[in-house]
Short mmCIF file of C-alpha atoms in Angstrom, two decimals:
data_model
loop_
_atom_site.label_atom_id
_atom_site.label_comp_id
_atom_site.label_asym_id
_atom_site.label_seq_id
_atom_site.Cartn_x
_atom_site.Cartn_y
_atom_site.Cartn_z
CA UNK A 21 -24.21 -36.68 -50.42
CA UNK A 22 -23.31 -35.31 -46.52
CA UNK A 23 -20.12 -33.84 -48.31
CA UNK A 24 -22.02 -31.92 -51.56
CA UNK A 25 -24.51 -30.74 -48.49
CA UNK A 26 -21.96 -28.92 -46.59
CA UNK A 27 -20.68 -27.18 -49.74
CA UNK A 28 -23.78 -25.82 -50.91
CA UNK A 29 -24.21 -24.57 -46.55
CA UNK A 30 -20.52 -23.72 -46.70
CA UNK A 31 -20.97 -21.05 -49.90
CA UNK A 32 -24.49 -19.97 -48.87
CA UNK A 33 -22.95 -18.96 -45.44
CA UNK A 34 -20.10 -17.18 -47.05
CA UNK A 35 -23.06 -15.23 -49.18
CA UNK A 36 -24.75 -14.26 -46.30
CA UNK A 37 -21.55 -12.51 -44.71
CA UNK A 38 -21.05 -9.97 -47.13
CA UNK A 39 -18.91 -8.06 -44.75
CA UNK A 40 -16.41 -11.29 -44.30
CA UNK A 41 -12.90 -10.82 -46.02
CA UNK A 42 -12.01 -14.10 -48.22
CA UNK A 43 -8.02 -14.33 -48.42
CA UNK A 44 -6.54 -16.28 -51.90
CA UNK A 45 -3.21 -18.35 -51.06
CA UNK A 46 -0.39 -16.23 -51.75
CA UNK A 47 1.90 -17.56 -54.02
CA UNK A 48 5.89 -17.48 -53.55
CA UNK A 49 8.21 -15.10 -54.52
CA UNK A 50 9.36 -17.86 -57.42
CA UNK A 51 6.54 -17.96 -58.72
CA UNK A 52 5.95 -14.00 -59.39
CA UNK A 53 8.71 -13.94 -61.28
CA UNK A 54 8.47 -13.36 -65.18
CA UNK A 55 11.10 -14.01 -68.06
CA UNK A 56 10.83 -10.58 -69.37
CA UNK A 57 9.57 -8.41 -66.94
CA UNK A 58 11.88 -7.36 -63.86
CA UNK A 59 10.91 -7.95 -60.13
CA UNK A 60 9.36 -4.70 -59.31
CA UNK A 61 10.02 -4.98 -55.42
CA UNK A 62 14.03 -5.35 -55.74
CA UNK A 63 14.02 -1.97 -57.67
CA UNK A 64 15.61 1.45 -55.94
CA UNK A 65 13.82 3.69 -57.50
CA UNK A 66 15.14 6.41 -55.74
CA UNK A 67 18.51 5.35 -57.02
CA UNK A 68 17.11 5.26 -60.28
CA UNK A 69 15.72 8.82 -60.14
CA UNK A 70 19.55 9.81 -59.32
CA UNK A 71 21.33 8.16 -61.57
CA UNK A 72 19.35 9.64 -64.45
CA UNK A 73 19.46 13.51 -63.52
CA UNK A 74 22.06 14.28 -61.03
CA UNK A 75 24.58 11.41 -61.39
CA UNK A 76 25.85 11.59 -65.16
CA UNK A 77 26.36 15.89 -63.99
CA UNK A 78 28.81 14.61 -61.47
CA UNK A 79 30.69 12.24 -63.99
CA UNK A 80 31.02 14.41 -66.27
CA UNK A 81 32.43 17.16 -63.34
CA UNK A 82 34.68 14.24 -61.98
CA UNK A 83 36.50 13.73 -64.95
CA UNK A 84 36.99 17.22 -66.00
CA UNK A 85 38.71 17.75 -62.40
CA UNK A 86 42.06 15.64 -62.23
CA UNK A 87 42.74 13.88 -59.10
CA UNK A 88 45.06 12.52 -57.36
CA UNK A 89 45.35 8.30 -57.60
CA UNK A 90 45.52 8.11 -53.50
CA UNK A 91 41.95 10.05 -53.74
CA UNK A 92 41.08 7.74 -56.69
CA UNK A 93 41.13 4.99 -54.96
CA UNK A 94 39.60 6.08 -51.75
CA UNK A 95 36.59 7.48 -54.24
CA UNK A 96 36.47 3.81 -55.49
CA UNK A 97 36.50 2.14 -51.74
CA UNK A 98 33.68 4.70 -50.11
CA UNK A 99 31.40 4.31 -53.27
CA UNK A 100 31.78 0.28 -52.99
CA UNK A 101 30.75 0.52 -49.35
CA UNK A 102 28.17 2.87 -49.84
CA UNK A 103 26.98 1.13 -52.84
CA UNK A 104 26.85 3.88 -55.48
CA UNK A 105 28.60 2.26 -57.97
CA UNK A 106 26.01 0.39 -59.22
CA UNK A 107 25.22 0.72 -63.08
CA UNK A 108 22.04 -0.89 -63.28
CA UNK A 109 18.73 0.41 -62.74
CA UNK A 110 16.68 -2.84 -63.42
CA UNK A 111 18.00 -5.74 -61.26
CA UNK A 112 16.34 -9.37 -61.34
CA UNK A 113 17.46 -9.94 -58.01
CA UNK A 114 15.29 -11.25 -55.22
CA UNK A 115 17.25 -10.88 -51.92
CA UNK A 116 18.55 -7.67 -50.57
CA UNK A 117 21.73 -6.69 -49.54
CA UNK A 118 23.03 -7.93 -45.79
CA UNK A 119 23.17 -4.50 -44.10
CA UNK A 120 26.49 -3.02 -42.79
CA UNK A 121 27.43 -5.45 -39.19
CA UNK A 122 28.14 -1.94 -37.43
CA UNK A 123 24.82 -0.26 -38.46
CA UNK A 124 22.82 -3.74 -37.86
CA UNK A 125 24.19 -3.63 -33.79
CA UNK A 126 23.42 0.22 -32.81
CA UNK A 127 20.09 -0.72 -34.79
CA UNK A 128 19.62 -3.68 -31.84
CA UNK A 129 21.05 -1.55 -29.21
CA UNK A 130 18.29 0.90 -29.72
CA UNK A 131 15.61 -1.24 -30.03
CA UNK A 132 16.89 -2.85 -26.08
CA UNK A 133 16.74 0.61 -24.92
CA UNK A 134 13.31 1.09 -25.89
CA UNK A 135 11.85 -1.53 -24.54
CA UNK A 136 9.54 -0.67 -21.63
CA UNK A 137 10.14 -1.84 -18.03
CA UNK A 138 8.48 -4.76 -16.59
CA UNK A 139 5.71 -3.42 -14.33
CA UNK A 140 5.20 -4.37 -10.80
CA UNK A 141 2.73 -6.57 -10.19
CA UNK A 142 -0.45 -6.04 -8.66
CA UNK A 143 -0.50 -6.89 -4.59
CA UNK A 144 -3.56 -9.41 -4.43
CA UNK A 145 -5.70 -8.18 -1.11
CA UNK A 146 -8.30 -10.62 0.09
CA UNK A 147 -11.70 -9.28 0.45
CA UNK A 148 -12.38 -11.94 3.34
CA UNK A 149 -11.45 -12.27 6.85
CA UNK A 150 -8.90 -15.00 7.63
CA UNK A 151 -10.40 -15.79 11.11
CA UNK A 152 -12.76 -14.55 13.62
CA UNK A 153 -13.46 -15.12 16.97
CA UNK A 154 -16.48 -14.71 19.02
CA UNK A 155 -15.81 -11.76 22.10
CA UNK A 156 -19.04 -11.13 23.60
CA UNK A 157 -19.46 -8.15 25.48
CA UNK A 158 -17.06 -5.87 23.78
CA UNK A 159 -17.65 -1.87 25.19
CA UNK A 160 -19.96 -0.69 21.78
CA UNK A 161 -18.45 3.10 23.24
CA UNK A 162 -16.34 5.03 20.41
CA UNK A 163 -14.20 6.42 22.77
CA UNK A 164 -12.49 3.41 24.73
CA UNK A 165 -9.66 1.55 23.58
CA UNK A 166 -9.79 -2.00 24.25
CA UNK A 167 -7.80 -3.71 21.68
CA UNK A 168 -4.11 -4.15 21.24
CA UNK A 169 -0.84 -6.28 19.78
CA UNK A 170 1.95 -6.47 21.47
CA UNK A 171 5.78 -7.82 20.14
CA UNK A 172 5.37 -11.33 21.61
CA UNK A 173 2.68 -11.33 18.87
CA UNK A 174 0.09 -11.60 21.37
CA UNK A 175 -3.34 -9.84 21.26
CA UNK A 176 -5.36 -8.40 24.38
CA UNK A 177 -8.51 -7.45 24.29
CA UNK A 178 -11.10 -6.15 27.01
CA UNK A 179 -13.85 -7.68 27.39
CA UNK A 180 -16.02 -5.72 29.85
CA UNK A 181 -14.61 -6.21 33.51
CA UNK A 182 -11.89 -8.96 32.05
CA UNK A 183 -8.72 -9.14 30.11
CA UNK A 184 -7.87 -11.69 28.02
CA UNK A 185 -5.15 -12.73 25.81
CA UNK A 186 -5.00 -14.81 22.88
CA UNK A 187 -1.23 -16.30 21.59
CA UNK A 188 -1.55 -16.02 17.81
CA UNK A 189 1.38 -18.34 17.61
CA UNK A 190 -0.68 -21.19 18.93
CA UNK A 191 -4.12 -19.95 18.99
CA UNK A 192 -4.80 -20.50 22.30
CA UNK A 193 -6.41 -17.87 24.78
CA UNK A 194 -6.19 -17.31 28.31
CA UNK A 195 -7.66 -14.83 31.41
CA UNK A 196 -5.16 -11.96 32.92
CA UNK A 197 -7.24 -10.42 35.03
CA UNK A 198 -10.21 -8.84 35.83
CA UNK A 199 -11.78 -6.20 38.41
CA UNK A 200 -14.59 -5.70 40.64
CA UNK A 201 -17.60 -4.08 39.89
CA UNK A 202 -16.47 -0.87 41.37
CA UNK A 203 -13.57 -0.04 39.82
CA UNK A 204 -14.60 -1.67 36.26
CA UNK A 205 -15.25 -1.96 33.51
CA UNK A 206 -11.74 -1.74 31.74
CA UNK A 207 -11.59 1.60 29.28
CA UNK A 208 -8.09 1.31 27.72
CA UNK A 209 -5.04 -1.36 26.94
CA UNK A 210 -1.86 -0.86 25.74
CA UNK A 211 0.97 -3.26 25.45
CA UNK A 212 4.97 -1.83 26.59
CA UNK A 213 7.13 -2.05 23.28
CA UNK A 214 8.84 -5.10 25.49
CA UNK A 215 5.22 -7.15 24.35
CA UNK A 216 5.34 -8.31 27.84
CA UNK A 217 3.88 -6.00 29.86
CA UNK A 218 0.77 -4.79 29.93
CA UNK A 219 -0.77 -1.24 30.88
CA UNK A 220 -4.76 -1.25 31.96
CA UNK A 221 -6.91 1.93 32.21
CA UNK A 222 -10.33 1.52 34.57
CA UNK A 223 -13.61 3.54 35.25
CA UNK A 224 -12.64 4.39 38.30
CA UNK A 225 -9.31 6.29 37.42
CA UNK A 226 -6.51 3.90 38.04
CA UNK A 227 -4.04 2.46 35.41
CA UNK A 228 -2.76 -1.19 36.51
CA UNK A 229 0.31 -2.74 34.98
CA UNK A 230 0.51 -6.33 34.55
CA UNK A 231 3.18 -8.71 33.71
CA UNK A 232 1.75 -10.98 31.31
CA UNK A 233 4.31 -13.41 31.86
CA UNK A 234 3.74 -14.20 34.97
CA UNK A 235 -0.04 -12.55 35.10
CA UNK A 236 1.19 -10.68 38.15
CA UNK A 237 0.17 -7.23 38.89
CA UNK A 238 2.59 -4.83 39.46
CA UNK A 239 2.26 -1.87 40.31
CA UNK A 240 -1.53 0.31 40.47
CA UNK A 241 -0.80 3.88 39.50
CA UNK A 242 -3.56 6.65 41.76
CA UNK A 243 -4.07 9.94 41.76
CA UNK A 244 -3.48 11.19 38.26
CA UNK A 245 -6.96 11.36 37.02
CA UNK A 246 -10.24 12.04 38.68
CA UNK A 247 -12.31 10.21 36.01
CA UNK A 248 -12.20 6.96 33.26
CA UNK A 249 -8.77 6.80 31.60
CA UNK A 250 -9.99 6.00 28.13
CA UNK A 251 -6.54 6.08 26.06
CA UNK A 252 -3.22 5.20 27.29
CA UNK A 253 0.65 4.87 25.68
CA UNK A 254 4.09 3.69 26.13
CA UNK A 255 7.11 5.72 25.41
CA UNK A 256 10.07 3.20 26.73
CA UNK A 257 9.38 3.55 30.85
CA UNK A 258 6.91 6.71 30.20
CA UNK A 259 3.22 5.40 30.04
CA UNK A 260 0.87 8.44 29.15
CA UNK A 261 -2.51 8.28 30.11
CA UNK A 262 -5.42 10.31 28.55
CA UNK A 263 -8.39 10.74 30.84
CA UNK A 264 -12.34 11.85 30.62
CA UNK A 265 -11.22 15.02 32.88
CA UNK A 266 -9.29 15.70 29.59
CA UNK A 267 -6.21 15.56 31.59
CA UNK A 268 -3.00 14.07 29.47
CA UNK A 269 -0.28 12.80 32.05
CA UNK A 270 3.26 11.26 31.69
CA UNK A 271 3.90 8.47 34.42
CA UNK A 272 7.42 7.08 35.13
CA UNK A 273 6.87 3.64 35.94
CA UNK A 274 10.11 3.26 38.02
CA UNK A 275 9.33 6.24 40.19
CA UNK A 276 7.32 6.00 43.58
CA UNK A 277 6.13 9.68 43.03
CA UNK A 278 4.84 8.30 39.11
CA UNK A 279 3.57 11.69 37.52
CA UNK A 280 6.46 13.34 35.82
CA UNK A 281 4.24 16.00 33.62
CA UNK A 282 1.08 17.07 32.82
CA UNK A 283 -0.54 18.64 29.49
CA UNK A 284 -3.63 20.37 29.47
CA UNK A 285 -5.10 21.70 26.64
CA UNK A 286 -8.04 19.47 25.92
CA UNK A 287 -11.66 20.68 27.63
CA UNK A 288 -13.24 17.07 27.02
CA UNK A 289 -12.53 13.79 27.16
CA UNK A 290 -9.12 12.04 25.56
CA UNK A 291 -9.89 9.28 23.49
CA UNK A 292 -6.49 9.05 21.43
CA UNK A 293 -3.45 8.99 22.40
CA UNK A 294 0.17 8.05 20.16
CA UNK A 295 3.61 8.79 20.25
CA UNK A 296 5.77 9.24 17.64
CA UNK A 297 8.26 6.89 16.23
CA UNK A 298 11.19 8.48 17.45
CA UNK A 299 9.29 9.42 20.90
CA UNK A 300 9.52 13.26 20.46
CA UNK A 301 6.24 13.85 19.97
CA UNK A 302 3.09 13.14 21.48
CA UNK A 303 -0.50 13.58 19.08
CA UNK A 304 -3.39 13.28 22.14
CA UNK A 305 -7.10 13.66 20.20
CA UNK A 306 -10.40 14.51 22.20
CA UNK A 307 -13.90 14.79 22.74
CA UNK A 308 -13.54 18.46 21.76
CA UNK A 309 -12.87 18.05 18.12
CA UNK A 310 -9.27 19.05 19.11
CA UNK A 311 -5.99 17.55 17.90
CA UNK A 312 -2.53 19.13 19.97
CA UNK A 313 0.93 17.83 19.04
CA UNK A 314 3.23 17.73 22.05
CA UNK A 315 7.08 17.96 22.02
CA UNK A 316 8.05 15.62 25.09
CA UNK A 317 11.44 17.84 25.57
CA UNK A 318 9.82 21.15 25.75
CA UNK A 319 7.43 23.26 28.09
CA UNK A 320 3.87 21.82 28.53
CA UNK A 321 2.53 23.93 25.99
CA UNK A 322 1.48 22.22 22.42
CA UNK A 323 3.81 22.87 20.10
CA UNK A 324 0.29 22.45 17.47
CA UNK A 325 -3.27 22.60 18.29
CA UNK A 326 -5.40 21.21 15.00
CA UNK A 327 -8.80 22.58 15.42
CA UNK A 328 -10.02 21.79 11.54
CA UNK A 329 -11.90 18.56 12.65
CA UNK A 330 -15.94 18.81 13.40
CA UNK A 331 -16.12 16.11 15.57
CA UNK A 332 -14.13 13.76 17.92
CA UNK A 333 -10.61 12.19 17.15
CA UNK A 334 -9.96 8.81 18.37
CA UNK A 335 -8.34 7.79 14.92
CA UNK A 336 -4.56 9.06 15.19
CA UNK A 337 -1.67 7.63 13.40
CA UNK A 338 2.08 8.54 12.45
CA UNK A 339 3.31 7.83 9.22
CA UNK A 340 6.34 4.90 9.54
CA UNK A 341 7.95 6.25 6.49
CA UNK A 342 7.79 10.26 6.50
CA UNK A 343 8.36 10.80 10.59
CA UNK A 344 6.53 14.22 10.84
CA UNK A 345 3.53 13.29 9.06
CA UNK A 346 0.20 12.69 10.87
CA UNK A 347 -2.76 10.84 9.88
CA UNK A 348 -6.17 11.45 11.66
CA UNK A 349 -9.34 10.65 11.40
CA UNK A 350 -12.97 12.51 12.78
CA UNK A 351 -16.02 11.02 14.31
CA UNK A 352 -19.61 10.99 12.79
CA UNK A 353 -19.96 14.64 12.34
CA UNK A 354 -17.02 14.72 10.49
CA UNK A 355 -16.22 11.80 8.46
CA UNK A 356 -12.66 12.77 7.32
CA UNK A 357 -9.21 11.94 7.22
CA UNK A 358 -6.63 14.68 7.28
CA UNK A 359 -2.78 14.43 6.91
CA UNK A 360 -0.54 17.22 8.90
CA UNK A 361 2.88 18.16 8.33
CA UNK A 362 3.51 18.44 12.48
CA UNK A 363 6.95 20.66 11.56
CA UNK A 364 4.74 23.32 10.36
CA UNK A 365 1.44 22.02 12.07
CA UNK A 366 -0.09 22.60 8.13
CA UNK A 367 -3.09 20.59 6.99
CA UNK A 368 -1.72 18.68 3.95
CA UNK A 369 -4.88 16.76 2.91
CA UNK A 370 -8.23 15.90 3.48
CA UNK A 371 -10.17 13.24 2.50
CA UNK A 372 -14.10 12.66 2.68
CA UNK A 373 -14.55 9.16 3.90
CA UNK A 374 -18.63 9.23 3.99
CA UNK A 375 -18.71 7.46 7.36
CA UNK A 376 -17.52 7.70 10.73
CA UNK A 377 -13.38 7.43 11.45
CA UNK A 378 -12.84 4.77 14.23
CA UNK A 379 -9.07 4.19 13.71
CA UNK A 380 -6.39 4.12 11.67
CA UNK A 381 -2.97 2.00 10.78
CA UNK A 382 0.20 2.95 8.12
CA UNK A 383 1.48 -0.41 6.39
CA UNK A 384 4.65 -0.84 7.45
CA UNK A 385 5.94 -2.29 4.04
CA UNK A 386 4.15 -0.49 1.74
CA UNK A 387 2.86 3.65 1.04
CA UNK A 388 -0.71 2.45 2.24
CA UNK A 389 -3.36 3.56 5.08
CA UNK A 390 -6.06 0.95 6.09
CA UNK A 391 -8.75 3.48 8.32
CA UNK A 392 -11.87 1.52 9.95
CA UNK A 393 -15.26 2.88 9.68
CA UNK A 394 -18.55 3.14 11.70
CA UNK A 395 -22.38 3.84 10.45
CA UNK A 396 -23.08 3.11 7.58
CA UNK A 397 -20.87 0.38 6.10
CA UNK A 398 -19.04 -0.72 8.77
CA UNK A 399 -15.84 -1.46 6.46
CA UNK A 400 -12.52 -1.99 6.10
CA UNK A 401 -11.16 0.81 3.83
CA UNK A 402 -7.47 0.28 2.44
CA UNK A 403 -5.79 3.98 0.63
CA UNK A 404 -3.12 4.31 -1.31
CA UNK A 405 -1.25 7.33 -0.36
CA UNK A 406 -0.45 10.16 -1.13
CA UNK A 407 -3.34 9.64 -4.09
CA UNK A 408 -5.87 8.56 -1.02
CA UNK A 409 -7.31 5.57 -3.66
CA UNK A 410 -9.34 3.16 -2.75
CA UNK A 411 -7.69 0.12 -2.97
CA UNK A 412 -10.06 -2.15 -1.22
CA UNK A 413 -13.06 -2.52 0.92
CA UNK A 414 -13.21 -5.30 3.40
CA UNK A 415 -16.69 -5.70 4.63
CA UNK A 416 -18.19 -8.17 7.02
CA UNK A 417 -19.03 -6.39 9.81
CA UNK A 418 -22.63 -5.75 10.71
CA UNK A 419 -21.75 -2.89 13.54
CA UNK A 420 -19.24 -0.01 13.65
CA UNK A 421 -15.37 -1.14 13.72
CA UNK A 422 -14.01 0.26 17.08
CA UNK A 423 -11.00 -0.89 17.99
CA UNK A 424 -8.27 -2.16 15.77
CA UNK A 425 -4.35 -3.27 15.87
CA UNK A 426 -1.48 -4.34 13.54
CA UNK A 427 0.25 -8.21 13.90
CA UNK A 428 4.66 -7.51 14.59
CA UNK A 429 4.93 -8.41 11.20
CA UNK A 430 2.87 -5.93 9.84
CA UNK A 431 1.20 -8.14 7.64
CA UNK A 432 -2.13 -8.56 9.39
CA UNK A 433 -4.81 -6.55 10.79
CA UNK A 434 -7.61 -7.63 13.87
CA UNK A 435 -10.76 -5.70 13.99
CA UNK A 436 -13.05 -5.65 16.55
CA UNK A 437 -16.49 -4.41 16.28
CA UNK A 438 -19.58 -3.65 18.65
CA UNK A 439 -21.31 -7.22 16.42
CA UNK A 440 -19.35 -8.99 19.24
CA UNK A 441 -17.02 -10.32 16.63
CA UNK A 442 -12.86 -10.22 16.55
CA UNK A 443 -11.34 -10.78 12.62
CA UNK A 444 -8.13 -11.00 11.23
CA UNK A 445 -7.54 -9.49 7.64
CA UNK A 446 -4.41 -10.04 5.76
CA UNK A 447 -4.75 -6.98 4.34
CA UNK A 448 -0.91 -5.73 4.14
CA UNK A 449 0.13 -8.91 2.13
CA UNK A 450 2.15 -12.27 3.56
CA UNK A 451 5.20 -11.94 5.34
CA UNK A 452 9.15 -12.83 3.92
CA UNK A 453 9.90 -16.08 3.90
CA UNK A 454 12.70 -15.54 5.64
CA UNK A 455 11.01 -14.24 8.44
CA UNK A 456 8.47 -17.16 8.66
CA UNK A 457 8.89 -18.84 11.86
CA UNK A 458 9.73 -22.14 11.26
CA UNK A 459 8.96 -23.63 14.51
CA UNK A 460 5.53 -25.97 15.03
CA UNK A 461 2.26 -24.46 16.49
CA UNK A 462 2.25 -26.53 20.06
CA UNK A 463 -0.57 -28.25 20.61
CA UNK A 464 -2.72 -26.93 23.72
CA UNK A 465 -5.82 -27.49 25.53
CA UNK A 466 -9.22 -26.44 23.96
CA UNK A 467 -7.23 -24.72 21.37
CA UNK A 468 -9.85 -25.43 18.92
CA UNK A 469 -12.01 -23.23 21.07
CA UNK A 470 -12.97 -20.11 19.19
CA UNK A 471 -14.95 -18.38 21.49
CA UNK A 472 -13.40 -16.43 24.19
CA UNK A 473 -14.51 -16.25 27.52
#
C-alpha cells in the first residue's frame, strides 16, 4: 500500500516539473548493433567522399605513369601508415584505430604545457588584535612620538612623565625612568639600531640617552633646541632630533661638543623624523605641511622640499624594497598618502584615505603598506602596493591611532591609541619556522599583569 502511494506521489511530482529532464538508460554499444545495417559512428565519411570522386582519378593517373619498384614500394609503406589504402567504405567495426605513439606524446606534451600555474595562495590576515595592554595616560597629542621597538625585541612606550618597557619575549614589563615635573612630560623615543640603548626627547628641550641594560643614564644632550623635541632618530652614533622651534639637528653621541649639523628649512614644529635605509638620506615632516629630503653628505640645504600636502606630516616611511621611494602620510586636513621618487623629488601617487594619517610601516616580507588612522574610524588600514588596495581593515580602537611600531621580525604590529589601550596585530603574517626561537618564555614576577604602570 505505502509502496503503490509513493508511485502515484513519485509520477505526480515528475508531472508537476515540466521543466525537469528525464534521462532513459543508455544501452551499450553491443546492443546498437544490427545484422544488416552498418555502425554509423565507425564510418569516415570524409574518406568516403574521397574515395568516390578524387581517388579512382588518381588510380587511374598512377597506373598510366610507370614507376620505379623502389618508389613502389615506398608508395605502398606511406599509404599503410597513413591509412589510405583502405577499400572499404562501410566498416562494422566498433573500436578505432590506436593513434600513431609519436603523434599520441607531442599530443600530451602540449596538453602539460597548457596547463595553468598553481596560484599563490591567499595570506590569511586576522581582523583581531592578538593582545592588548592597558597604558593609561598615553599623550592624546598627534605630534609626539612615544612608541617604539627596538632589536632586543623590546617595546618602550611613554607614558606621560615615565618610560617603560615591556620584554615581548617574556611578557614582562618594567620602569626606566622618569622625570620631574619640570622638565616632563616625555615627547619622543627612539631605540639605537643596537636595541639597547635608548634615546628620550623632553618638554623642556633635552634628549637623555639611557642604557636599558643597565637602566643607567648616560649622557643628557643641552643646548640644541630651545623648545619640546617631539621626533628623534638614530643613524649608527648620529641621533637627529626634530624640535617645536622647527630646528632639525644631528648629534654625535661620542663627541663632548654633540651638535655636528643643523638643517633648517621647516617654520613649525617637527613631528617626523626617518632616515633612510642606507643612511643617506634624511625625510624630516612638520607642522607646516612641509616634507624636505636631506642628503646627510651634502650642504645643509634639502636636496627636496614636498610642499603638495595640506596639512601636517608625522606619517613618514621608506620603502624596504625600492630604496628611493617615500611613503607619507597628511594630517586631518589632508587625509592622504603620497609616494615620492626622492631621486627626482616627483610625486608618484596619491591616495585618498578619508581620515586622518597618524603613521605608517612597509612589510618587510611582502609589497604591502599598513598606515594608521585618526577621526573617524580609528583603523588599521593594510594596502597593497603599487595598486594601493585595501587589503584589510583592523578596527578596535575607539580613539585616533597615534603612535605605532614594527616587532624585529616584521611580522607584528603594536598600536597605541589616545583610548589608553596598547594592541598587537599580526598583520604581516607568522614568522619562518626557522627563525622561531626555540627557547622557553622564563617565568617572571606578576607577568600575568597586563596593565602597565
Amino acid at each position: 500500500m505505502d509502496s503503490g502511494m509513493n508511485t502515484s506521489s513519485h509520477l505526480k511530482a515528475q508531472a508537476r516539473c515540466p521543466l525537469q529532464r528525464s534521462y532513459l538508460p543508455k544501452k551499450t554499444s553491443k546492443e546498437n548493433w544490427d545484422r544488416f545495417i552498418p555502425n554509423r559512428s565507425a564510418m569516415d565519411f570524409d574518406y568516403a567522399h574521397y574515395a568516390l570522386t578524387e581517388g579512382r582519378n588518381e588510380k587511374d593517373q598512377a597506373t598510366k605513369v610507370s614507376t620505379s619498384p623502389s618508389r613502389e614500394a615506398y608508395r605502398k609503406q606511406l599509404a599503410e601508415t597513413m591509412n589510405l589504402n583502405r577499400s572499404r567504405i562501410l566498416a562494422f567495426r566498433n573500436k578505432p584505430q590506436a593513434p600513431v605513439g609519436s603523434l599520441h606524446k607531442l599530443h600530451s606534451v602540449s596538453w602539460l604545457d597548457q596547463q595553468p600555474k598553481p596560484l599563490k595562495p591567499r595570506r590569511y590576515i586576522p581582523q583581531t588584535w592578538e593582545r592588548m595592554l592597558d597604558v593609561p595616560d598615553i599623550g592624546d597629542n598627534f605630534y609626539l612620538n612615544l612608541l617604539d621597538w627596538g632589536s632586543a625585541n623590546v617595546l618602550a612606550i611613554a607614558l606621560d612623565h615615565t618610560v617603560y618597557l615591556w620584554d615581548a619575549s617574556t611578557g614582562s614589563a618594567s620602569e626606566l625612568m622618569s622625570v620631574d615635573e619640570e622638565k616632563g612630560p616625555v615627547t619622543s623615543i627612539n631605540w639605537a639600531l643596537d636595541g639597547c640603548n635608548l634615546a628620550v626627547g623632553l618638554d623642556n628641550s633635552e634628549v637623555q640617552i639611557w642604557d636599558c641594560v643597565t637602566k643607567r643614564k648616560l649622557r643628557t644632550l643641552k643646548g640644541g633646541h630651545q623648545e619640546r623635541v617631539g621626533s628623534l632618530a638614530w643613524n649608527s652614533h648620529i641621533l637627529t632630533t626634530g624640535g617645536m622651534d622647527g630646528k632639525v639637528i644631528n648629534n654625535d653621541v661620542r663627541a663632548r661638543s654633540h651638535v655636528v649639523q643643523s638643517y633648517r628649512g621647516h617654520t613649525l614644529e617637527v613631528c617626523g623624523l626617518k632616515w633612510s635605509g642606507s643612511g643617506q638620506y634624511l625625510a624630516s615632516g612638520g607642522n607646516d605641511n612641509v616634507v624636505h629630503v636631506w642628503d646627510r653628505s651634502s650642504s645643509t640645504q634639502w636636496l627636496h622640499r614636498l610642499e603638495e600636502h595640506t596639512s601636517a606630516v608625522k606619517a613618514l616611511a621608506w620603502c624596504p624594497f625600492q630604496t628611493n621611494l617615500l611613503a607619507t602620510g597628511g594630517g586631518d586636513g589632508d587625509r592622504m598618502i603620497k609616494f615620492w621618487n626622492t631621486s627626482t623629488g616627483a610625486c608618484l601617487n596619491s591616495v585618498e584615505t578619508g581620515s586622518q594619517v597618524c603613521s605608517l610601516i612597509w612589510s618587510k616580507n611582502e609589497r604591502e603598506l599598513l598606515s594608521s588612522h585618526g577621526f573617524t574610524e580609528n583603523q588599521l588600514t593594510l594596502w597593497k602596493y603599487p595598486s594601493m588596495v585595501k587589503m584589510a581593515e583592523l578596527t578596535g580602537h575607539t580613539s585616533r591611532v597615534l603612535y605605532m611600531a614594527q616587532s624585529p621580525d616584521g611580522c607584528t604590529v603594536a598600536s597605541a591609541a589616545a583610548d589608553e589601550t596598547l594592541r598587537f596585530w599580526n598583520v604581516f603574517g607568522v614568522p619562518d619556522k626557522a627563525k622561531k626561537a626555540a627557547v622557553k618564555a622564563v617565568p617572571v614576577p606578576f607577568s600575568n599583569v597586563t596593565r602597565i604602570r
